[in-house]
Each structure stands twice: as structure tokens, then as C-alpha cells.
Short mmCIF file of C-alpha atoms in Angstrom, two decimals:
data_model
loop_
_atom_site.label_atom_id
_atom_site.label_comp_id
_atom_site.label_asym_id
_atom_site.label_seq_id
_atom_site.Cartn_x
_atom_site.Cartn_y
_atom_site.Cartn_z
CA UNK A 1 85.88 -1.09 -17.74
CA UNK A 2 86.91 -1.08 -13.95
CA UNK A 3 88.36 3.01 -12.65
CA UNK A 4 92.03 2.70 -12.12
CA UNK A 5 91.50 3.45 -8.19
CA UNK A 6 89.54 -0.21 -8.28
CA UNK A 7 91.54 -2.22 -10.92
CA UNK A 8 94.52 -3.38 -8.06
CA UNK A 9 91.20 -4.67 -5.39
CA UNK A 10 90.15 -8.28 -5.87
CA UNK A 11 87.52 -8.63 -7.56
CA UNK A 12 84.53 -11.24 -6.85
CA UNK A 13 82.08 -12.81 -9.29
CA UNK A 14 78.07 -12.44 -7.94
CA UNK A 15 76.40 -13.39 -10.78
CA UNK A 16 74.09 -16.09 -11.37
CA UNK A 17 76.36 -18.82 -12.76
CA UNK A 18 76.86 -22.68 -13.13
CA UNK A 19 80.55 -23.10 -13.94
CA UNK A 20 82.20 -26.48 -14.03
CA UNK A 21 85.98 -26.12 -13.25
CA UNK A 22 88.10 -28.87 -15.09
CA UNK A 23 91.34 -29.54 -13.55
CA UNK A 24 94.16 -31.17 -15.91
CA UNK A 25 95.83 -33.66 -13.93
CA UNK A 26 97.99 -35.56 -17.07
CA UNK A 27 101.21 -36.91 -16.60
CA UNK A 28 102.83 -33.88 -17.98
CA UNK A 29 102.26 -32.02 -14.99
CA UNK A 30 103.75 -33.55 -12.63
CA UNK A 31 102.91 -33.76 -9.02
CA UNK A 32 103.85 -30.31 -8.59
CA UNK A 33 102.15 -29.25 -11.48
CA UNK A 34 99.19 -30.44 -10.22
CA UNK A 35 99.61 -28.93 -6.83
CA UNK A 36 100.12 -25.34 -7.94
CA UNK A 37 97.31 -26.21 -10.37
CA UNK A 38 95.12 -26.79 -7.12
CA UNK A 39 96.40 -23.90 -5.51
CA UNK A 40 95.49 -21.21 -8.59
CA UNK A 41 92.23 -23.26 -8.40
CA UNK A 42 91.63 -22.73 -4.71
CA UNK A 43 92.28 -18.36 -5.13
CA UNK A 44 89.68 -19.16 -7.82
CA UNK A 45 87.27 -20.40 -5.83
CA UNK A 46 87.95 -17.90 -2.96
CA UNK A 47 86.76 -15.18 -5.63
CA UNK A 48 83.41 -16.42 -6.38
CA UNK A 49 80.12 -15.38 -4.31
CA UNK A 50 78.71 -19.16 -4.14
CA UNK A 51 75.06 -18.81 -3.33
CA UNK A 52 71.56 -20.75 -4.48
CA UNK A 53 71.03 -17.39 -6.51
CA UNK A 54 74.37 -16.52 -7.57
CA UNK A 55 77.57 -19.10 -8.38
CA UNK A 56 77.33 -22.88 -8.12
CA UNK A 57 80.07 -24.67 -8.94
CA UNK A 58 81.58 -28.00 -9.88
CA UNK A 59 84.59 -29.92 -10.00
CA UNK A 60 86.06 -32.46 -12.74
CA UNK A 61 89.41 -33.91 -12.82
CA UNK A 62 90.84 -35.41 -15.82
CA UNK A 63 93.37 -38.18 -14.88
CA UNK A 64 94.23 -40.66 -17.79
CA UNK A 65 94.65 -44.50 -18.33
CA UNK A 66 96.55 -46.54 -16.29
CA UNK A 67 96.97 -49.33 -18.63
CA UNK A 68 97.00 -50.06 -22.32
CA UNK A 69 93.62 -51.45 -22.80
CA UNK A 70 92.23 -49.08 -20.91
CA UNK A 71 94.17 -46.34 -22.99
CA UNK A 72 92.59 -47.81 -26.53
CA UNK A 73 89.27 -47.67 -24.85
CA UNK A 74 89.78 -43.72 -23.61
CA UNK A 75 91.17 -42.89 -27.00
CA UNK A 76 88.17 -44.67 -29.04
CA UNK A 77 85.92 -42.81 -26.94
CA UNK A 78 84.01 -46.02 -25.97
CA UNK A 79 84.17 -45.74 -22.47
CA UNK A 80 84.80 -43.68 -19.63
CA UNK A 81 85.67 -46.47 -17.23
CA UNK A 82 89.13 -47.34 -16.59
CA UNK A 83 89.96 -43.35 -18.06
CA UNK A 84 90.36 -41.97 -14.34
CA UNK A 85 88.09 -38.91 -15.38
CA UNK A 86 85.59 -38.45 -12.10
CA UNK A 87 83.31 -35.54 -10.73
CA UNK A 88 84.71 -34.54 -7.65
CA UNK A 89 81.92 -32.30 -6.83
CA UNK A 90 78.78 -31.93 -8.32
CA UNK A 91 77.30 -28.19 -9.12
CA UNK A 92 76.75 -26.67 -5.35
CA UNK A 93 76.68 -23.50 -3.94
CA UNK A 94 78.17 -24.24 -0.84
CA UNK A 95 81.94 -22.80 -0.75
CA UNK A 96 83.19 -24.74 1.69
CA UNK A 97 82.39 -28.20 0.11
CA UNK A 98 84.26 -26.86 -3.02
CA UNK A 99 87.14 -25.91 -0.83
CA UNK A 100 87.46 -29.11 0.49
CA UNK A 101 87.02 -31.02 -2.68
CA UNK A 102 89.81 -28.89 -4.48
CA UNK A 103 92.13 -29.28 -1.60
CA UNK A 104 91.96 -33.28 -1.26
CA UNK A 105 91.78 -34.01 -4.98
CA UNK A 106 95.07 -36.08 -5.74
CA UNK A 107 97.65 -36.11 -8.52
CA UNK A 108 96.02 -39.11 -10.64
CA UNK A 109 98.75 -38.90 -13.66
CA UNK A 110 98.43 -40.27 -17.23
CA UNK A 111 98.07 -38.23 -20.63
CA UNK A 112 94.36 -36.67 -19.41
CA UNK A 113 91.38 -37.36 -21.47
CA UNK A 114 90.16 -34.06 -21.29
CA UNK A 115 87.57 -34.84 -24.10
CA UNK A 116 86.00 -37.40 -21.14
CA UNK A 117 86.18 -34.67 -18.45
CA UNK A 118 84.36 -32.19 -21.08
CA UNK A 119 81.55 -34.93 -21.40
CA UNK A 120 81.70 -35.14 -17.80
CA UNK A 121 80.87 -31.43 -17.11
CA UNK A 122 78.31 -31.02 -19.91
CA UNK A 123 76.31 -34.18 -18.19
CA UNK A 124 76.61 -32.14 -14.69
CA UNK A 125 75.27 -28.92 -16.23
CA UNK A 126 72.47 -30.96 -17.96
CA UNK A 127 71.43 -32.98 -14.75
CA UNK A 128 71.77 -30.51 -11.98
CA UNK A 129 72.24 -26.81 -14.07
CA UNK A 130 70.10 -24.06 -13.51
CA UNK A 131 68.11 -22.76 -16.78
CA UNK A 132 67.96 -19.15 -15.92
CA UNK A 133 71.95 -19.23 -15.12
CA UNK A 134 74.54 -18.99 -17.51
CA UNK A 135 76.92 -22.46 -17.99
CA UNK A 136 80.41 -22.13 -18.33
CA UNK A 137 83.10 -24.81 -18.75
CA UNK A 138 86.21 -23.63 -17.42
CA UNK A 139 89.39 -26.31 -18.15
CA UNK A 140 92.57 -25.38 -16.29
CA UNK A 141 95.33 -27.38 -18.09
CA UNK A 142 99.08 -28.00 -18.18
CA UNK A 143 99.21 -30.28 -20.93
CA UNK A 144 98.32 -31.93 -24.32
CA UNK A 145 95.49 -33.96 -24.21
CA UNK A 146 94.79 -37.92 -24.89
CA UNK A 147 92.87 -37.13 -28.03
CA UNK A 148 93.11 -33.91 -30.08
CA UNK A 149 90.07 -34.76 -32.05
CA UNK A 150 87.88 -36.15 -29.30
CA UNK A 151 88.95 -32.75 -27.34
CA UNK A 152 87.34 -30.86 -30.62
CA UNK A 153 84.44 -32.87 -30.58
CA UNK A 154 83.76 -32.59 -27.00
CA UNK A 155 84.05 -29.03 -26.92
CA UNK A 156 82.19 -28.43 -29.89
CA UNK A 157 79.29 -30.79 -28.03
CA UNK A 158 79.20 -27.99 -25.38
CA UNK A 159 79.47 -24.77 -27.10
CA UNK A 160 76.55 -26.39 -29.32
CA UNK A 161 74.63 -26.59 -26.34
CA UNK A 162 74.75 -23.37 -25.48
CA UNK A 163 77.97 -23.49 -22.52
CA UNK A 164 80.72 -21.41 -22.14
CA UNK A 165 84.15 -23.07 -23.20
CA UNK A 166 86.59 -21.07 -21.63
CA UNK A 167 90.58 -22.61 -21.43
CA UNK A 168 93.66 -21.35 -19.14
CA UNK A 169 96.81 -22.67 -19.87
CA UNK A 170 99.48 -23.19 -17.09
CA UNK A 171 102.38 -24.59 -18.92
CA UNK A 172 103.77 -23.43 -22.85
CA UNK A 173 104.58 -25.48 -25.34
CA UNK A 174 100.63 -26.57 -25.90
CA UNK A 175 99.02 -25.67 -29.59
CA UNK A 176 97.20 -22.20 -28.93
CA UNK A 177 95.80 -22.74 -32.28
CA UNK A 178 93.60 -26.16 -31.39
CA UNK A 179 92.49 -24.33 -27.86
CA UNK A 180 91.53 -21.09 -29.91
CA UNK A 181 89.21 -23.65 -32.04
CA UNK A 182 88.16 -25.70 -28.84
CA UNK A 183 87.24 -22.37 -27.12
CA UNK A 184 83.60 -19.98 -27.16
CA UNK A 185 84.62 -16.93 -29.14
CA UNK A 186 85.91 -14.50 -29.08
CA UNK A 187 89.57 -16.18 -28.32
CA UNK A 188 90.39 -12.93 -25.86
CA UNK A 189 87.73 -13.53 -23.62
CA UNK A 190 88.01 -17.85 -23.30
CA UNK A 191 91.48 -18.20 -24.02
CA UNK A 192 93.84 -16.75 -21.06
CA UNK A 193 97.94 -17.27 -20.71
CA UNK A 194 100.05 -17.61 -17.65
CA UNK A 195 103.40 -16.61 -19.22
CA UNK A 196 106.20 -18.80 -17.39
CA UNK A 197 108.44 -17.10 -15.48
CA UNK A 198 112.38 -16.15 -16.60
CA UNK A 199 114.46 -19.41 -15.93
CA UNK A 200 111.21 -21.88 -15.08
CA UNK A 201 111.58 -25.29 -15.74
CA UNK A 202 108.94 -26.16 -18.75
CA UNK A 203 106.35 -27.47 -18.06
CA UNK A 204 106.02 -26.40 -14.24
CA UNK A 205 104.64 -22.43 -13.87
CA UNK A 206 104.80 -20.37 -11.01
CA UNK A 207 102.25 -18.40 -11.48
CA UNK A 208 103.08 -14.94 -11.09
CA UNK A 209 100.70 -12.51 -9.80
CA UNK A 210 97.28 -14.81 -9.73
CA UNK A 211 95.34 -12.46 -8.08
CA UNK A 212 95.52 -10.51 -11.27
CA UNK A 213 95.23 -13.00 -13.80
CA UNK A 214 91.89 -14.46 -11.47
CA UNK A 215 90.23 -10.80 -12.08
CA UNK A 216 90.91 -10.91 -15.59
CA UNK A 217 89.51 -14.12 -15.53
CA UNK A 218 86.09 -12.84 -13.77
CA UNK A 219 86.17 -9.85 -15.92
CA UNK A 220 85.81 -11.75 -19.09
CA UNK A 221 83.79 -14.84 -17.76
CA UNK A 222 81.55 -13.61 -14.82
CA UNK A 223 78.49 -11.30 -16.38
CA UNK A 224 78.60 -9.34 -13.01
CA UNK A 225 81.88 -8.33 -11.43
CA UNK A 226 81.75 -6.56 -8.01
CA UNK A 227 85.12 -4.99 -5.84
CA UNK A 228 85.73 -6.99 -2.46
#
């Protein structure tokens, strides 16, 4: 554990790492959903020490169908085209491209296939991963996704892999239960809450204190933790 004198200084993750960060962007959300999901996912970003020997990162966004064809294709699992799932950065260690691709991703609305966006990031950790790194999948969500059982089947893909499935919910009202069997175990270090605040709107968090919940979130993902 961290002394109390350094447990209130940010904290910054310098290990060697591949995490792919998977941003929720269903229809639940809304707009503004989305953009304080971006903005919890930007502090994120700021706390990891993105170097060829230390983090790389990447980026998916899972949007959802736009029509009902499309929608019976996502759900079957058939196809990812038409499901508006998309890497919006491949693994890099450069900190400023991941800046930039957080900051101009869009709202794209829908119920999220999240079990695409899973199959998404295990394909960038295959392709451009690092084999002496550890891989971490880390989905940031606000909502339920398109398919329950295709979410169960992606994530169980990944874990069997050997990657990290770690999930942070923004929003209550989502089935802790199916994300505690989704997630790497133990639950208390891959499953983390934001608690709404008194009088919030459901659905759309303000996430208190992020700073905070971001070092708990390196203290239980990133294998070496070091005070800014």
C-alpha cells in the first residue's frame, strides 16, 4: 500500500503495458454522457507514462446500429460492418496522438455492441501488442450492451487469451452481476464504481473526485505505480 503522506498525490502508471481503452458510446448515454465519458478518459490518459518501454495505448469506441438490418447483423455476431464499432487509435506510445484521438472522437449513439469493440481490442493487442508487456482491456461504459451473451463470449475470448478485462461503470442501473462474470478476477481489482451523485439525473454521472477514482484505477491495474 501507498503511506498516507502520498495517497492524496496523483499517481502515474510506468509500467510496461498495452492497454486498450473501450469507450461506451450507446444511446443510453447521451451526448453528454459521452462527453464526460471523454473527459474521465482524457485525466486517464494524462496519468499514464506512454513510452516504447512503458504504456502504449489504444482506443475503441463502441457505437451501435443505425438501422434494423444492420442491428440483426450486430446482434448475430456476423458482422462488424454497419455496427459503428471502429479503432480510433491503434496501440502507440505517443501521448499526444491519444490525446487528440480521445478529444475528437464523436457521440456515435445506438445500443453499443460492446461484444464487437471487445473483438476489436483483442485483434489490436494480437496484431500490434508487445509479448513481454502485460494486455489489459479496459471498457468504460454507461450502459447495457447490444448483446448480453455476445458481451460474455467476447470477454471470455480475451481473458482466455491471457488479457486483462477490467470494467468501470459510469451510470447505475447496469447488472453488476454479468460485469463481475465478464471481468478478470478478482471482481475488486477489474470491477470499479462511480457512485452517482445526490439528486443526478440517471443515467448521466458527474463524476466526483476522478482524480481519486483514476489512482485507484492504476493501483489495481498498472503493475508499477509511481507519485507525480
Amino acid at each position: 500500500g501507498f503511506e498516507a503522506s502520498t495517497a492524496a498525490k496523483p499517481l502515474k502508471c510506468s509500467a510496461k503495458v498495452d492497454i486498450v481503452l473501450v469507450l461506451d458510446g450507446s444511446g443510453g448515454c447521451a451526448e453528454a454522457g459521452f462527453e464526460a465519458t471523454k473527459a474521465f478518459a482524457l485525466q486517464f490518459v494524462s496519468a499514464l507514462d506512454m513510452a516504447a518501454d512503458k504504456v502504449q495505448l489504444g482506443l475503441v469506441v463502441a457505437g451501435g446500429p443505425a438501422n434494423w438490418d444492420a442491428y440483426k447483423g450486430c446482434l448475430a455476431g456476423s458482422s462488424l460492418t454497419g455496427c459503428n464499432v471502429r479503432l480510433a487509435l491503434q496501440l502507440s506510445a505517443d501521448g499526444s496522438a491519444a490525446n487528440t484521438a480521445v478529444s475528437g472522437l464523436k457521440w456515435p449513439g445506438s445500443p453499443a455492441d460492446v461484444s464487437g469493440a471487445l473483438s476489436v481490442a483483442g485483434a489490436a493487442l494480437a496484431q500490434e501488442g508487445r509479448q513481454d508487456a502485460e494486455q489489459i482491456v479496459l471498457v468504460m461504459t454507461r450502459g447495457r450492451p447490444l448483446s448480453r451473451s455476445r458481451t460474455a463470449l467476447a470477454a471470455s475470448s480475451l481473458r482466455r487469451a491471457g488479457r486483462r478485462v477490467a470494467w468501470l461503470l459510469l451510470a447505475d442501473g447496469m447488472n453488476q452481476e454479468d460485469i463481475a462474470q465478464w471481468a478478470s478476477q478478482p471482481t475488486r481489482d477489474n470491477v470499479f464504481l462511480v457512485t452517482p451523485k445526490a439528486g443526478a439525473v440517471k443515467g448521466q454521472v458527474t463524476i466526483e473526485k476522478p482524480k481519486t477514482k483514476i489512482s485507484e484505477l492504476l493501483t489495481a491495474l498498472c503493475p508499477s505505480v509511481v507519485v507525480e
